[in-house]
Amino acid sequence: MKEFVYQKLATTLKEKIMSNVWRENERLPSIRKLSEQYAISKISVQTALHKLEASGLIKAKPKSGYYVLSRQNKSPILDKETEIKSPCLVKVPNVFHEIMENGAAFDIYPSAKVQQNTNHIELLNRHINRAMRQQPITNSLYYDNPEGVKELQIQISEHYRSRGLFILPDEICITSGCQNSLFLALSTCCEPGDIVVIESPAFYGCLQLLQLLKLKVIELPSSSDSGIKSADLQNILDKWKVKACIVTPNFSTPTGVCISLEEKKSLIRLANTHNFTIIEDDIYGDLGFHFTPEPLKSFDTSGKVILCSSISKSLSRDLRIGWIVGGEKHSQIIHQKLVNSLATNKTIQQGLASFMAEGFYRRHLIQYRQTLIEQRDLLINSVNEHWHFPFYFTIPDGGLSIWIELEPHIHTTSIYKKALKLGIIITPGMLFSSNKTFLNCLRLSFAHKVSGQRLEALKRIGSIIEHESLL
Amino acid sequence: MKEFVYQKLATTLKEKIMSNVWRENERLPSIRKLSEQYAISKISVQTALHKLEASGLIKAKPKSGYYVLSRQNKSPILDKETEIKSPCLVKVPNVFHEIMENGAAFDIYPSAKVQQNTNHIELLNRHINRAMRQQPITNSLYYDNPEGVKELQIQISEHYRSRGLFILPDEICITSGCQNSLFLALSTCCEPGDIVVIESPAFYGCLQLLQLLKLKVIELPSSSDSGIKSADLQNILDKWKVKACIVTPNFSTPTGVCISLEEKKSLIRLANTHNFTIIEDDIYGDLGFHFTPEPLKSFDTSGKVILCSSISKSLSRDLRIGWIVGGEKHSQIIHQKLVNSLATNKTIQQGLASFMAEGFYRRHLIQYRQTLIEQRDLLINSVNEHWHFPFYFTIPDGGLSIWIELEPHIHTTSIYKKALKLGIIITPGMLFSSNKTFLNCLRLSFAHKVSGQRLEALKRIGSIIEHESLL
């Protein structure tokens, strides 16, 4: 992973604070001054300062500037020490399902008007319409092959080529979205009672799958600045027979963290040595703001990685198109798909394939990433401006969300319930672990622009938290 | 079930043959004479004669008429005595998956031109296009509820009302097709090792599901003139603890048989007394040629029946829309759907809902049933004319296929393989049971008009069988 200008500056400034060049309560130079001094753009300075603020090293005071905080304020998210627990079956509370359903949309206030640029969605629809007109008869009378439409397999294969992953179209199986891919991957690799390692915090959809499939889980701590460590995984593998490990190496939800190149290679080495399957969730892989990291799959030397992804987070949630690159499990996965749902809608695949073939997906991503950077910064500025209580958060370089940690006694499930009554939706920390590690955390998404009614919703969340912290 | 004119005539004629009014090798009166004598249409006479021919009581001789056959020729399909075996895990051979994939399309020669009237498919596409234009923004940014779009739930509920089943829209969960519904139903009701009763011959998609979910199967003999008998099921229930019973009460594949009203009610009584779930596969329920039978679900008094269906066989295979009415398991099924694939494409659901709301599905069914009757008769006439070896077949009053039994020593899997090399696809009997009961049977579909290249394909199948019978 390359280091970006703002990252370099953040490191430099952090070192100055840690070595007491700047002391507690001291005011940092202004953005303009830092920009001149280090000869980098104001935007980059701002991003670096956000990073430091998120780590709890500095704090903005309105209309005054940034001040050094006490070292005790250093973010507990970044340093959280989670012990590794023995494998156990997952049992999530019933409210989980309801929250999962609500949280999937990544919108804190779904009844507000959507302000997003939808040129590309309209174009995509036009391509689907064209596919419908061109093949009206044959499509409706036949099921597609379970592996999907060749043209789409080709486009996905081409797309990955640009990310350093070289796979043949035939190695791809089309699915009804990434959740469906994860389902097919897990039910192909594992039998009830098998042990599966997941990141902690983890994607809640995986926790649900583990429960449904009666699999045992071990949660592997993932820090929000570097993700999981293969050394920790090695410790687990020394103790237990692990069947699979589910990992989101790039812009993992909820923290948005990426695993380094070295760690990616170490993970592959472990999978080869200990003979387990890595299920890679790459759903945020296309949403890197400054760089587009390689999938873990691109380092796979022996088919041990099953890559799962979809366009749900990057283009359309409603299309219900995802895919799976099954490696050594490819033919078993196709069989699973056949028995699970026979086939995927062919016309929609053809429409998406021609949309991609004409370069529109690539162009959409360029636009969309820019939108997301702006929306991320707006969200960060808004919470900083309107939330007047202690909290820490991550500033991701990709994906759709920030991960916020509140004071330890504040339970975000209670905040979720209160907000829901107002039509406001947050994703509480309880969703991201099978134990109670993240009860005082929440995920906030910048998939929508936090302005107008959504800004009001954000303020209301702040008031609810403030009220809760006084209880 | 009402008795139709042709059925009455078939019974009358059968009685005359059985009571030796007409003897072996005697020629029956001509169609014109019978039509005048019984004051019914020639079409009805023809259908009655087809029925008797299928039962092995009479045989057409080209340009001469129908002759009474020796009583020994009575169809072994109709009288087959199958013993009930102890429950065991399903293990289907690998070739099963390939045949399932090929057979799903119900087309003996997929490379031939399709001659079907597609007005309604074009209309359906127009409705989907309209749905896309009307809701381009919101749909792509949000997942649908796992239970599906309200408008479609309403239409399906309305549709069932016309078939005597009264359910609320909220009782329906939309899925990605009937196979997906069956998957959700079985994985909700059963744990690995549980016993499930299926019809024999059974739908191969169910056998695959049972294997995947590690369930034990008991095959319940289903005769091609009256289907399964609740008395046989009672015997099984007395001996074993059954978790679920999968049944296609209306136009079951491959035989096309319907269960009588009385038997339907008896099945429900058994489910209530012995506390097991009935999984009803209603995918052919809308394809009755002379009558539209009630789903089993309409007699359900305590939520024990899970109704699974889709429009794949009656309107479009490619749309990938099905549904499930889960009864007492409704909320568990919605949870399963959420974890399996989150949601279904909303735009397509909206398009289908408006197509149904404007009465086009109903109109399509009226047209399509007429087409199917003609195609069924054409298929029957064609096999009778071009196949010059002993065989028996069913003449279904609905659905898409006839079920053919050849001489005991002819293995249809071998015929499948030889035909496949010529691009011709039959569905061999091995697909319809977990044991070797139907190795000399095959399913032939009349979903496509058997003329031109498809008629040539049918003749080739005949030659392959003829050659095989000499080996």
PDB file of C-alpha atoms in Angstrom, chain A residues 113-356:
ATOM      1  CA  LYS A 113     -35.268  12.860  -0.350  1.00  0.00           C
ATOM      2  CA  VAL A 114     -32.280  11.223  -2.039  1.00  0.00           C
ATOM      3  CA  GLN A 115     -29.902  13.806  -3.498  1.00  0.00           C
ATOM      4  CA  GLN A 116     -27.549  11.521  -5.337  1.00  0.00           C
ATOM      5  CA  ASN A 117     -26.504  11.845  -8.959  1.00  0.00           C
ATOM      6  CA  THR A 118     -28.254   8.974 -10.720  1.00  0.00           C
ATOM      7  CA  ASN A 119     -27.075   9.433 -14.308  1.00  0.00           C
ATOM      8  CA  HIS A 120     -25.382   6.070 -14.298  1.00  0.00           C
ATOM      9  CA  ILE A 121     -28.337   4.235 -12.811  1.00  0.00           C
ATOM     10  CA  GLU A 122     -30.519   5.638 -15.564  1.00  0.00           C
ATOM     11  CA  LEU A 123     -27.942   4.492 -18.105  1.00  0.00           C
ATOM     12  CA  LEU A 124     -27.803   1.061 -16.497  1.00  0.00           C
ATOM     13  CA  ASN A 125     -31.591   0.792 -16.727  1.00  0.00           C
ATOM     14  CA  ARG A 126     -31.397   1.730 -20.383  1.00  0.00           C
ATOM     15  CA  HIS A 127     -28.923  -1.095 -20.973  1.00  0.00           C
ATOM     16  CA  ILE A 128     -31.241  -3.545 -19.198  1.00  0.00           C
ATOM     17  CA  ASN A 129     -34.167  -2.338 -21.289  1.00  0.00           C
ATOM     18  CA  ARG A 130     -32.134  -2.881 -24.412  1.00  0.00           C
ATOM     19  CA  ALA A 131     -31.249  -6.415 -23.296  1.00  0.00           C
ATOM     20  CA  MET A 132     -34.973  -7.064 -22.756  1.00  0.00           C
ATOM     21  CA  ARG A 133     -35.896  -5.831 -26.211  1.00  0.00           C
ATOM     22  CA  GLN A 134     -33.128  -7.767 -27.910  1.00  0.00           C
ATOM     23  CA  GLN A 135     -33.859 -11.175 -26.389  1.00  0.00           C
ATOM     24  CA  PRO A 136     -37.501 -11.265 -25.385  1.00  0.00           C
ATOM     25  CA  ILE A 137     -38.383 -14.788 -26.447  1.00  0.00           C
ATOM     26  CA  THR A 138     -35.513 -17.058 -25.596  1.00  0.00           C
ATOM     27  CA  ASN A 139     -34.800 -15.554 -22.173  1.00  0.00           C
ATOM     28  CA  SER A 140     -38.264 -16.084 -20.738  1.00  0.00           C
ATOM     29  CA  LEU A 141     -38.503 -19.730 -21.809  1.00  0.00           C
ATOM     30  CA  TYR A 142     -35.155 -20.926 -20.486  1.00  0.00           C
ATOM     31  CA  TYR A 143     -33.235 -20.836 -17.252  1.00  0.00           C
ATOM     32  CA  ASP A 144     -29.787 -19.365 -17.437  1.00  0.00           C
ATOM     33  CA  ASN A 145     -26.822 -21.636 -16.678  1.00  0.00           C
ATOM     34  CA  PRO A 146     -26.222 -21.611 -12.934  1.00  0.00           C
ATOM     35  CA  GLU A 147     -22.782 -20.047 -13.441  1.00  0.00           C
ATOM     36  CA  GLY A 148     -24.251 -17.042 -15.241  1.00  0.00           C
ATOM     37  CA  VAL A 149     -24.080 -15.213 -18.552  1.00  0.00           C
ATOM     38  CA  LYS A 150     -20.751 -15.384 -20.379  1.00  0.00           C
ATOM     39  CA  GLU A 151     -20.682 -11.653 -21.267  1.00  0.00           C
ATOM     40  CA  LEU A 152     -20.942 -10.707 -17.590  1.00  0.00           C
ATOM     41  CA  GLN A 153     -18.327 -13.238 -16.537  1.00  0.00           C
ATOM     42  CA  ILE A 154     -16.011 -11.639 -19.103  1.00  0.00           C
ATOM     43  CA  GLN A 155     -16.671  -8.112 -17.822  1.00  0.00           C
ATOM     44  CA  ILE A 156     -16.049  -9.083 -14.199  1.00  0.00           C
ATOM     45  CA  SER A 157     -12.875 -10.866 -15.186  1.00  0.00           C
ATOM     46  CA  GLU A 158     -11.732  -7.733 -17.095  1.00  0.00           C
ATOM     47  CA  HIS A 159     -12.613  -5.540 -14.152  1.00  0.00           C
ATOM     48  CA  TYR A 160     -10.462  -7.585 -11.764  1.00  0.00           C
ATOM     49  CA  ARG A 161      -7.593  -7.471 -14.212  1.00  0.00           C
ATOM     50  CA  SER A 162      -7.430  -3.720 -13.536  1.00  0.00           C
ATOM     51  CA  ARG A 163      -7.081  -4.562  -9.830  1.00  0.00           C
ATOM     52  CA  GLY A 164      -4.225  -7.006 -10.312  1.00  0.00           C
ATOM     53  CA  LEU A 165      -6.305 -10.180 -10.172  1.00  0.00           C
ATOM     54  CA  PHE A 166      -6.105 -12.400 -13.218  1.00  0.00           C
ATOM     55  CA  ILE A 167      -8.977 -14.876 -13.462  1.00  0.00           C
ATOM     56  CA  LEU A 168     -10.703 -16.472 -16.416  1.00  0.00           C
ATOM     57  CA  PRO A 169     -14.406 -15.745 -17.021  1.00  0.00           C
ATOM     58  CA  ASP A 170     -15.097 -19.444 -16.385  1.00  0.00           C
ATOM     59  CA  GLU A 171     -13.794 -19.178 -12.836  1.00  0.00           C
ATOM     60  CA  ILE A 172     -16.657 -16.833 -11.920  1.00  0.00           C
ATOM     61  CA  CYS A 173     -20.157 -17.845 -10.823  1.00  0.00           C
ATOM     62  CA  ILE A 174     -22.868 -15.160 -10.795  1.00  0.00           C
ATOM     63  CA  THR A 175     -25.076 -15.007  -7.668  1.00  0.00           C
ATOM     64  CA  SER A 176     -27.937 -12.913  -6.228  1.00  0.00           C
ATOM     65  CA  GLY A 177     -25.581 -10.586  -4.358  1.00  0.00           C
ATOM     66  CA  CYS A 178     -22.686 -10.789  -1.929  1.00  0.00           C
ATOM     67  CA  GLN A 179     -24.745 -12.165   0.969  1.00  0.00           C
ATOM     68  CA  ASN A 180     -25.846 -14.976  -1.341  1.00  0.00           C
ATOM     69  CA  SER A 181     -22.183 -15.525  -2.358  1.00  0.00           C
ATOM     70  CA  LEU A 182     -21.125 -15.751   1.294  1.00  0.00           C
ATOM     71  CA  PHE A 183     -23.968 -18.198   1.919  1.00  0.00           C
ATOM     72  CA  LEU A 184     -22.889 -20.401  -0.986  1.00  0.00           C
ATOM     73  CA  ALA A 185     -19.220 -20.224   0.058  1.00  0.00           C
ATOM     74  CA  LEU A 186     -19.856 -21.136   3.697  1.00  0.00           C
ATOM     75  CA  SER A 187     -22.330 -23.905   3.002  1.00  0.00           C
ATOM     76  CA  THR A 188     -19.924 -25.398   0.460  1.00  0.00           C
ATOM     77  CA  CYS A 189     -16.875 -25.361   2.783  1.00  0.00           C
ATOM     78  CA  CYS A 190     -18.343 -26.159   6.160  1.00  0.00           C
ATOM     79  CA  GLU A 191     -20.410 -28.757   7.993  1.00  0.00           C
ATOM     80  CA  PRO A 192     -22.409 -27.955  11.141  1.00  0.00           C
ATOM     81  CA  GLY A 193     -20.040 -27.723  14.109  1.00  0.00           C
ATOM     82  CA  ASP A 194     -17.006 -26.626  12.058  1.00  0.00           C
ATOM     83  CA  ILE A 195     -14.908 -23.694  13.317  1.00  0.00           C
ATOM     84  CA  VAL A 196     -14.856 -20.454  11.339  1.00  0.00           C
ATOM     85  CA  VAL A 197     -12.653 -17.448  12.160  1.00  0.00           C
ATOM     86  CA  ILE A 198     -14.098 -13.983  11.543  1.00  0.00           C
ATOM     87  CA  GLU A 199     -12.802 -10.463  12.098  1.00  0.00           C
ATOM     88  CA  SER A 200     -13.943  -8.615  15.193  1.00  0.00           C
ATOM     89  CA  PRO A 201     -15.739  -6.280  14.603  1.00  0.00           C
ATOM     90  CA  ALA A 202     -17.268  -8.393  11.832  1.00  0.00           C
ATOM     91  CA  PHE A 203     -19.940  -7.981   9.188  1.00  0.00           C
ATOM     92  CA  TYR A 204     -23.261  -8.893  10.827  1.00  0.00           C
ATOM     93  CA  GLY A 205     -24.455 -10.775   7.741  1.00  0.00           C
ATOM     94  CA  CYS A 206     -21.670 -13.298   8.409  1.00  0.00           C
ATOM     95  CA  LEU A 207     -22.650 -13.741  12.036  1.00  0.00           C
ATOM     96  CA  GLN A 208     -26.194 -14.547  10.932  1.00  0.00           C
ATOM     97  CA  LEU A 209     -24.910 -17.055   8.411  1.00  0.00           C
ATOM     98  CA  LEU A 210     -22.765 -18.775  11.038  1.00  0.00           C
ATOM     99  CA  GLN A 211     -25.789 -19.123  13.307  1.00  0.00           C
ATOM    100  CA  LEU A 212     -28.010 -20.422  10.513  1.00  0.00           C
ATOM    101  CA  LEU A 213     -25.435 -22.976   9.392  1.00  0.00           C
ATOM    102  CA  LYS A 214     -24.666 -24.010  13.001  1.00  0.00           C
ATOM    103  CA  LEU A 215     -20.988 -23.152  12.721  1.00  0.00           C
ATOM    104  CA  LYS A 216     -18.682 -22.293  15.610  1.00  0.00           C
ATOM    105  CA  VAL A 217     -17.003 -18.923  15.594  1.00  0.00           C
ATOM    106  CA  ILE A 218     -13.697 -17.545  16.816  1.00  0.00           C
ATOM    107  CA  GLU A 219     -13.454 -13.760  16.666  1.00  0.00           C
ATOM    108  CA  LEU A 220     -10.069 -12.452  15.628  1.00  0.00           C
ATOM    109  CA  PRO A 221      -9.425  -8.863  16.825  1.00  0.00           C
ATOM    110  CA  SER A 222      -9.129  -6.360  13.988  1.00  0.00           C
ATOM    111  CA  SER A 223      -7.647  -2.970  14.825  1.00  0.00           C
ATOM    112  CA  SER A 224      -9.029   0.000  12.978  1.00  0.00           C
ATOM    113  CA  ASP A 225      -5.633   1.111  11.724  1.00  0.00           C
ATOM    114  CA  SER A 226      -4.219  -2.172  10.419  1.00  0.00           C
ATOM    115  CA  GLY A 227      -6.929  -4.841  10.593  1.00  0.00           C
ATOM    116  CA  ILE A 228      -6.344  -8.431  11.646  1.00  0.00           C
ATOM    117  CA  LYS A 229      -2.837  -9.772  12.258  1.00  0.00           C
ATOM    118  CA  SER A 230      -1.740 -13.081  10.823  1.00  0.00           C
ATOM    119  CA  ALA A 231       0.300 -13.665  14.010  1.00  0.00           C
ATOM    120  CA  ASP A 232      -2.966 -13.712  16.004  1.00  0.00           C
ATOM    121  CA  LEU A 233      -4.489 -16.074  13.472  1.00  0.00           C
ATOM    122  CA  GLN A 234      -1.413 -18.292  13.773  1.00  0.00           C
ATOM    123  CA  ASN A 235      -2.081 -18.566  17.533  1.00  0.00           C
ATOM    124  CA  ILE A 236      -5.641 -19.679  16.839  1.00  0.00           C
ATOM    125  CA  LEU A 237      -4.520 -22.211  14.232  1.00  0.00           C
ATOM    126  CA  ASP A 238      -2.020 -23.693  16.684  1.00  0.00           C
ATOM    127  CA  LYS A 239      -4.850 -24.415  19.088  1.00  0.00           C
ATOM    128  CA  TRP A 240      -7.868 -25.275  16.936  1.00  0.00           C
ATOM    129  CA  LYS A 241      -8.739 -26.952  13.626  1.00  0.00           C
ATOM    130  CA  VAL A 242     -10.159 -24.075  11.590  1.00  0.00           C
ATOM    131  CA  LYS A 243     -12.260 -24.834   8.490  1.00  0.00           C
ATOM    132  CA  ALA A 244     -12.579 -21.316   7.087  1.00  0.00           C
ATOM    133  CA  CYS A 245     -11.691 -17.710   7.770  1.00  0.00           C
ATOM    134  CA  ILE A 246     -13.948 -14.901   6.535  1.00  0.00           C
ATOM    135  CA  VAL A 247     -12.079 -11.670   5.947  1.00  0.00           C
ATOM    136  CA  THR A 248     -12.738  -8.321   4.261  1.00  0.00           C
ATOM    137  CA  PRO A 249      -9.188  -7.265   3.495  1.00  0.00           C
ATOM    138  CA  ASN A 250     -10.131  -3.997   1.811  1.00  0.00           C
ATOM    139  CA  PHE A 251     -12.233  -1.292   3.530  1.00  0.00           C
ATOM    140  CA  SER A 252     -13.798  -3.733   5.942  1.00  0.00           C
ATOM    141  CA  THR A 253     -17.106  -2.777   7.509  1.00  0.00           C
ATOM    142  CA  PRO A 254     -17.486  -1.188  10.063  1.00  0.00           C
ATOM    143  CA  THR A 255     -13.950   0.185  10.520  1.00  0.00           C
ATOM    144  CA  GLY A 256     -13.024   0.775   6.869  1.00  0.00           C
ATOM    145  CA  VAL A 257      -9.541  -0.636   7.475  1.00  0.00           C
ATOM    146  CA  CYS A 258      -7.296  -2.260   4.841  1.00  0.00           C
ATOM    147  CA  ILE A 259      -4.879  -5.093   5.521  1.00  0.00           C
ATOM    148  CA  SER A 260      -1.302  -4.462   4.333  1.00  0.00           C
ATOM    149  CA  LEU A 261       0.248  -6.296   1.417  1.00  0.00           C
ATOM    150  CA  GLU A 262       2.530  -8.259   3.748  1.00  0.00           C
ATOM    151  CA  GLU A 263      -0.351  -9.361   5.943  1.00  0.00           C
ATOM    152  CA  LYS A 264      -2.305 -10.436   2.867  1.00  0.00           C
ATOM    153  CA  LYS A 265       0.584 -12.641   1.786  1.00  0.00           C
ATOM    154  CA  SER A 266       0.940 -14.048   5.301  1.00  0.00           C
ATOM    155  CA  LEU A 267      -2.750 -14.969   5.375  1.00  0.00           C
ATOM    156  CA  ILE A 268      -2.352 -16.920   2.142  1.00  0.00           C
ATOM    157  CA  ARG A 269       0.701 -18.714   3.540  1.00  0.00           C
ATOM    158  CA  LEU A 270      -1.297 -19.701   6.632  1.00  0.00           C
ATOM    159  CA  ALA A 271      -4.204 -20.993   4.529  1.00  0.00           C
ATOM    160  CA  ASN A 272      -1.789 -23.116   2.502  1.00  0.00           C
ATOM    161  CA  THR A 273       0.042 -24.471   5.534  1.00  0.00           C
ATOM    162  CA  HIS A 274      -2.989 -25.117   7.712  1.00  0.00           C
ATOM    163  CA  ASN A 275      -5.301 -26.116   4.877  1.00  0.00           C
ATOM    164  CA  PHE A 276      -8.311 -23.913   5.510  1.00  0.00           C
ATOM    165  CA  THR A 277     -10.399 -21.828   3.125  1.00  0.00           C
ATOM    166  CA  ILE A 278     -10.256 -18.035   3.124  1.00  0.00           C
ATOM    167  CA  ILE A 279     -13.602 -16.501   2.221  1.00  0.00           C
ATOM    168  CA  GLU A 280     -12.787 -13.007   0.997  1.00  0.00           C
ATOM    169  CA  ASP A 281     -15.571 -10.438   1.138  1.00  0.00           C
ATOM    170  CA  ASP A 282     -14.535  -7.857  -1.472  1.00  0.00           C
ATOM    171  CA  ILE A 283     -17.761  -5.858  -1.587  1.00  0.00           C
ATOM    172  CA  TYR A 284     -15.992  -2.561  -0.752  1.00  0.00           C
ATOM    173  CA  GLY A 285     -12.931  -3.304  -2.894  1.00  0.00           C
ATOM    174  CA  ASP A 286     -13.970  -0.862  -5.639  1.00  0.00           C
ATOM    175  CA  LEU A 287     -14.599   1.960  -3.197  1.00  0.00           C
ATOM    176  CA  GLY A 288     -11.049   3.044  -2.348  1.00  0.00           C
ATOM    177  CA  PHE A 289     -10.759   6.849  -2.364  1.00  0.00           C
ATOM    178  CA  HIS A 290      -7.042   7.244  -3.035  1.00  0.00           C
ATOM    179  CA  PHE A 291      -5.965   3.788  -4.169  1.00  0.00           C
ATOM    180  CA  THR A 292      -7.544   0.547  -5.388  1.00  0.00           C
ATOM    181  CA  PRO A 293      -6.052  -2.333  -3.438  1.00  0.00           C
ATOM    182  CA  GLU A 294      -5.552  -5.835  -4.798  1.00  0.00           C
ATOM    183  CA  PRO A 295      -8.001  -8.492  -3.638  1.00  0.00           C
ATOM    184  CA  LEU A 296      -6.505 -11.150  -1.376  1.00  0.00           C
ATOM    185  CA  LYS A 297      -7.428 -13.585  -4.152  1.00  0.00           C
ATOM    186  CA  SER A 298      -4.685 -12.080  -6.341  1.00  0.00           C
ATOM    187  CA  PHE A 299      -2.051 -13.620  -4.028  1.00  0.00           C
ATOM    188  CA  ASP A 300      -3.778 -17.000  -3.920  1.00  0.00           C
ATOM    189  CA  THR A 301      -1.405 -19.687  -5.121  1.00  0.00           C
ATOM    190  CA  SER A 302      -3.477 -22.834  -4.647  1.00  0.00           C
ATOM    191  CA  GLY A 303      -7.186 -22.044  -4.935  1.00  0.00           C
ATOM    192  CA  LYS A 304      -7.667 -21.636  -1.175  1.00  0.00           C
ATOM    193  CA  VAL A 305      -9.358 -18.229  -1.474  1.00  0.00           C
ATOM    194  CA  ILE A 306     -13.060 -17.913  -2.354  1.00  0.00           C
ATOM    195  CA  LEU A 307     -13.723 -14.361  -3.494  1.00  0.00           C
ATOM    196  CA  CYS A 308     -17.258 -13.033  -2.831  1.00  0.00           C
ATOM    197  CA  SER A 309     -18.509  -9.694  -4.091  1.00  0.00           C
ATOM    198  CA  SER A 310     -21.306  -7.756  -5.751  1.00  0.00           C
ATOM    199  CA  ILE A 311     -22.239  -4.380  -7.175  1.00  0.00           C
ATOM    200  CA  SER A 312     -24.699  -3.722  -4.348  1.00  0.00           C
ATOM    201  CA  LYS A 313     -22.500  -1.206  -2.535  1.00  0.00           C
ATOM    202  CA  SER A 314     -20.852   0.330  -5.571  1.00  0.00           C
ATOM    203  CA  LEU A 315     -23.680   0.577  -8.153  1.00  0.00           C
ATOM    204  CA  SER A 316     -27.114  -0.855  -7.329  1.00  0.00           C
ATOM    205  CA  ARG A 317     -28.463  -2.666  -4.295  1.00  0.00           C
ATOM    206  CA  ASP A 318     -31.682  -3.543  -6.098  1.00  0.00           C
ATOM    207  CA  LEU A 319     -30.164  -5.323  -9.088  1.00  0.00           C
ATOM    208  CA  ARG A 320     -29.331  -8.359  -6.887  1.00  0.00           C
ATOM    209  CA  ILE A 321     -26.244  -9.320  -8.820  1.00  0.00           C
ATOM    210  CA  GLY A 322     -23.128 -10.632  -7.120  1.00  0.00           C
ATOM    211  CA  TRP A 323     -20.468 -13.210  -7.903  1.00  0.00           C
ATOM    212  CA  ILE A 324     -18.188 -15.777  -6.416  1.00  0.00           C
ATOM    213  CA  VAL A 325     -14.756 -16.976  -7.541  1.00  0.00           C
ATOM    214  CA  GLY A 326     -14.616 -20.369  -5.901  1.00  0.00           C
ATOM    215  CA  GLY A 327     -11.022 -21.512  -6.535  1.00  0.00           C
ATOM    216  CA  GLU A 328     -10.713 -25.212  -5.792  1.00  0.00           C
ATOM    217  CA  LYS A 329     -14.368 -25.277  -4.678  1.00  0.00           C
ATOM    218  CA  HIS A 330     -15.693 -23.828  -7.965  1.00  0.00           C
ATOM    219  CA  SER A 331     -17.718 -26.803  -9.213  1.00  0.00           C
ATOM    220  CA  GLN A 332     -19.197 -27.556  -5.778  1.00  0.00           C
ATOM    221  CA  ILE A 333     -20.306 -23.938  -5.527  1.00  0.00           C
ATOM    222  CA  ILE A 334     -22.034 -24.076  -8.907  1.00  0.00           C
ATOM    223  CA  HIS A 335     -23.890 -27.149  -7.710  1.00  0.00           C
ATOM    224  CA  GLN A 336     -24.916 -25.325  -4.516  1.00  0.00           C
ATOM    225  CA  LYS A 337     -26.173 -22.402  -6.599  1.00  0.00           C
ATOM    226  CA  LEU A 338     -28.203 -24.749  -8.832  1.00  0.00           C
ATOM    227  CA  VAL A 339     -29.925 -26.397  -5.879  1.00  0.00           C
ATOM    228  CA  ASN A 340     -30.381 -23.104  -4.015  1.00  0.00           C
ATOM    229  CA  SER A 341     -32.014 -21.096  -6.791  1.00  0.00           C
ATOM    230  CA  LEU A 342     -31.337 -22.715 -10.207  1.00  0.00           C
ATOM    231  CA  ALA A 343     -30.185 -19.570 -11.987  1.00  0.00           C
ATOM    232  CA  THR A 344     -29.978 -15.777 -12.023  1.00  0.00           C
ATOM    233  CA  ASN A 345     -31.981 -13.401 -14.220  1.00  0.00           C
ATOM    234  CA  LYS A 346     -30.248 -13.507 -17.586  1.00  0.00           C
ATOM    235  CA  THR A 347     -31.613 -10.248 -19.003  1.00  0.00           C
ATOM    236  CA  ILE A 348     -30.352  -8.218 -16.064  1.00  0.00           C
ATOM    237  CA  GLN A 349     -26.929  -9.839 -16.349  1.00  0.00           C
ATOM    238  CA  GLN A 350     -26.825  -8.989 -20.044  1.00  0.00           C
ATOM    239  CA  GLY A 351     -27.796  -5.381 -19.326  1.00  0.00           C
ATOM    240  CA  LEU A 352     -25.133  -5.036 -16.657  1.00  0.00           C
ATOM    241  CA  ALA A 353     -22.540  -6.662 -18.909  1.00  0.00           C
ATOM    242  CA  SER A 354     -23.149  -4.200 -21.737  1.00  0.00           C
ATOM    243  CA  PHE A 355     -23.115  -1.285 -19.235  1.00  0.00           C
ATOM    244  CA  MET A 356     -19.715  -2.468 -18.026  1.00  0.00           C
TER     245      MET A 356
END
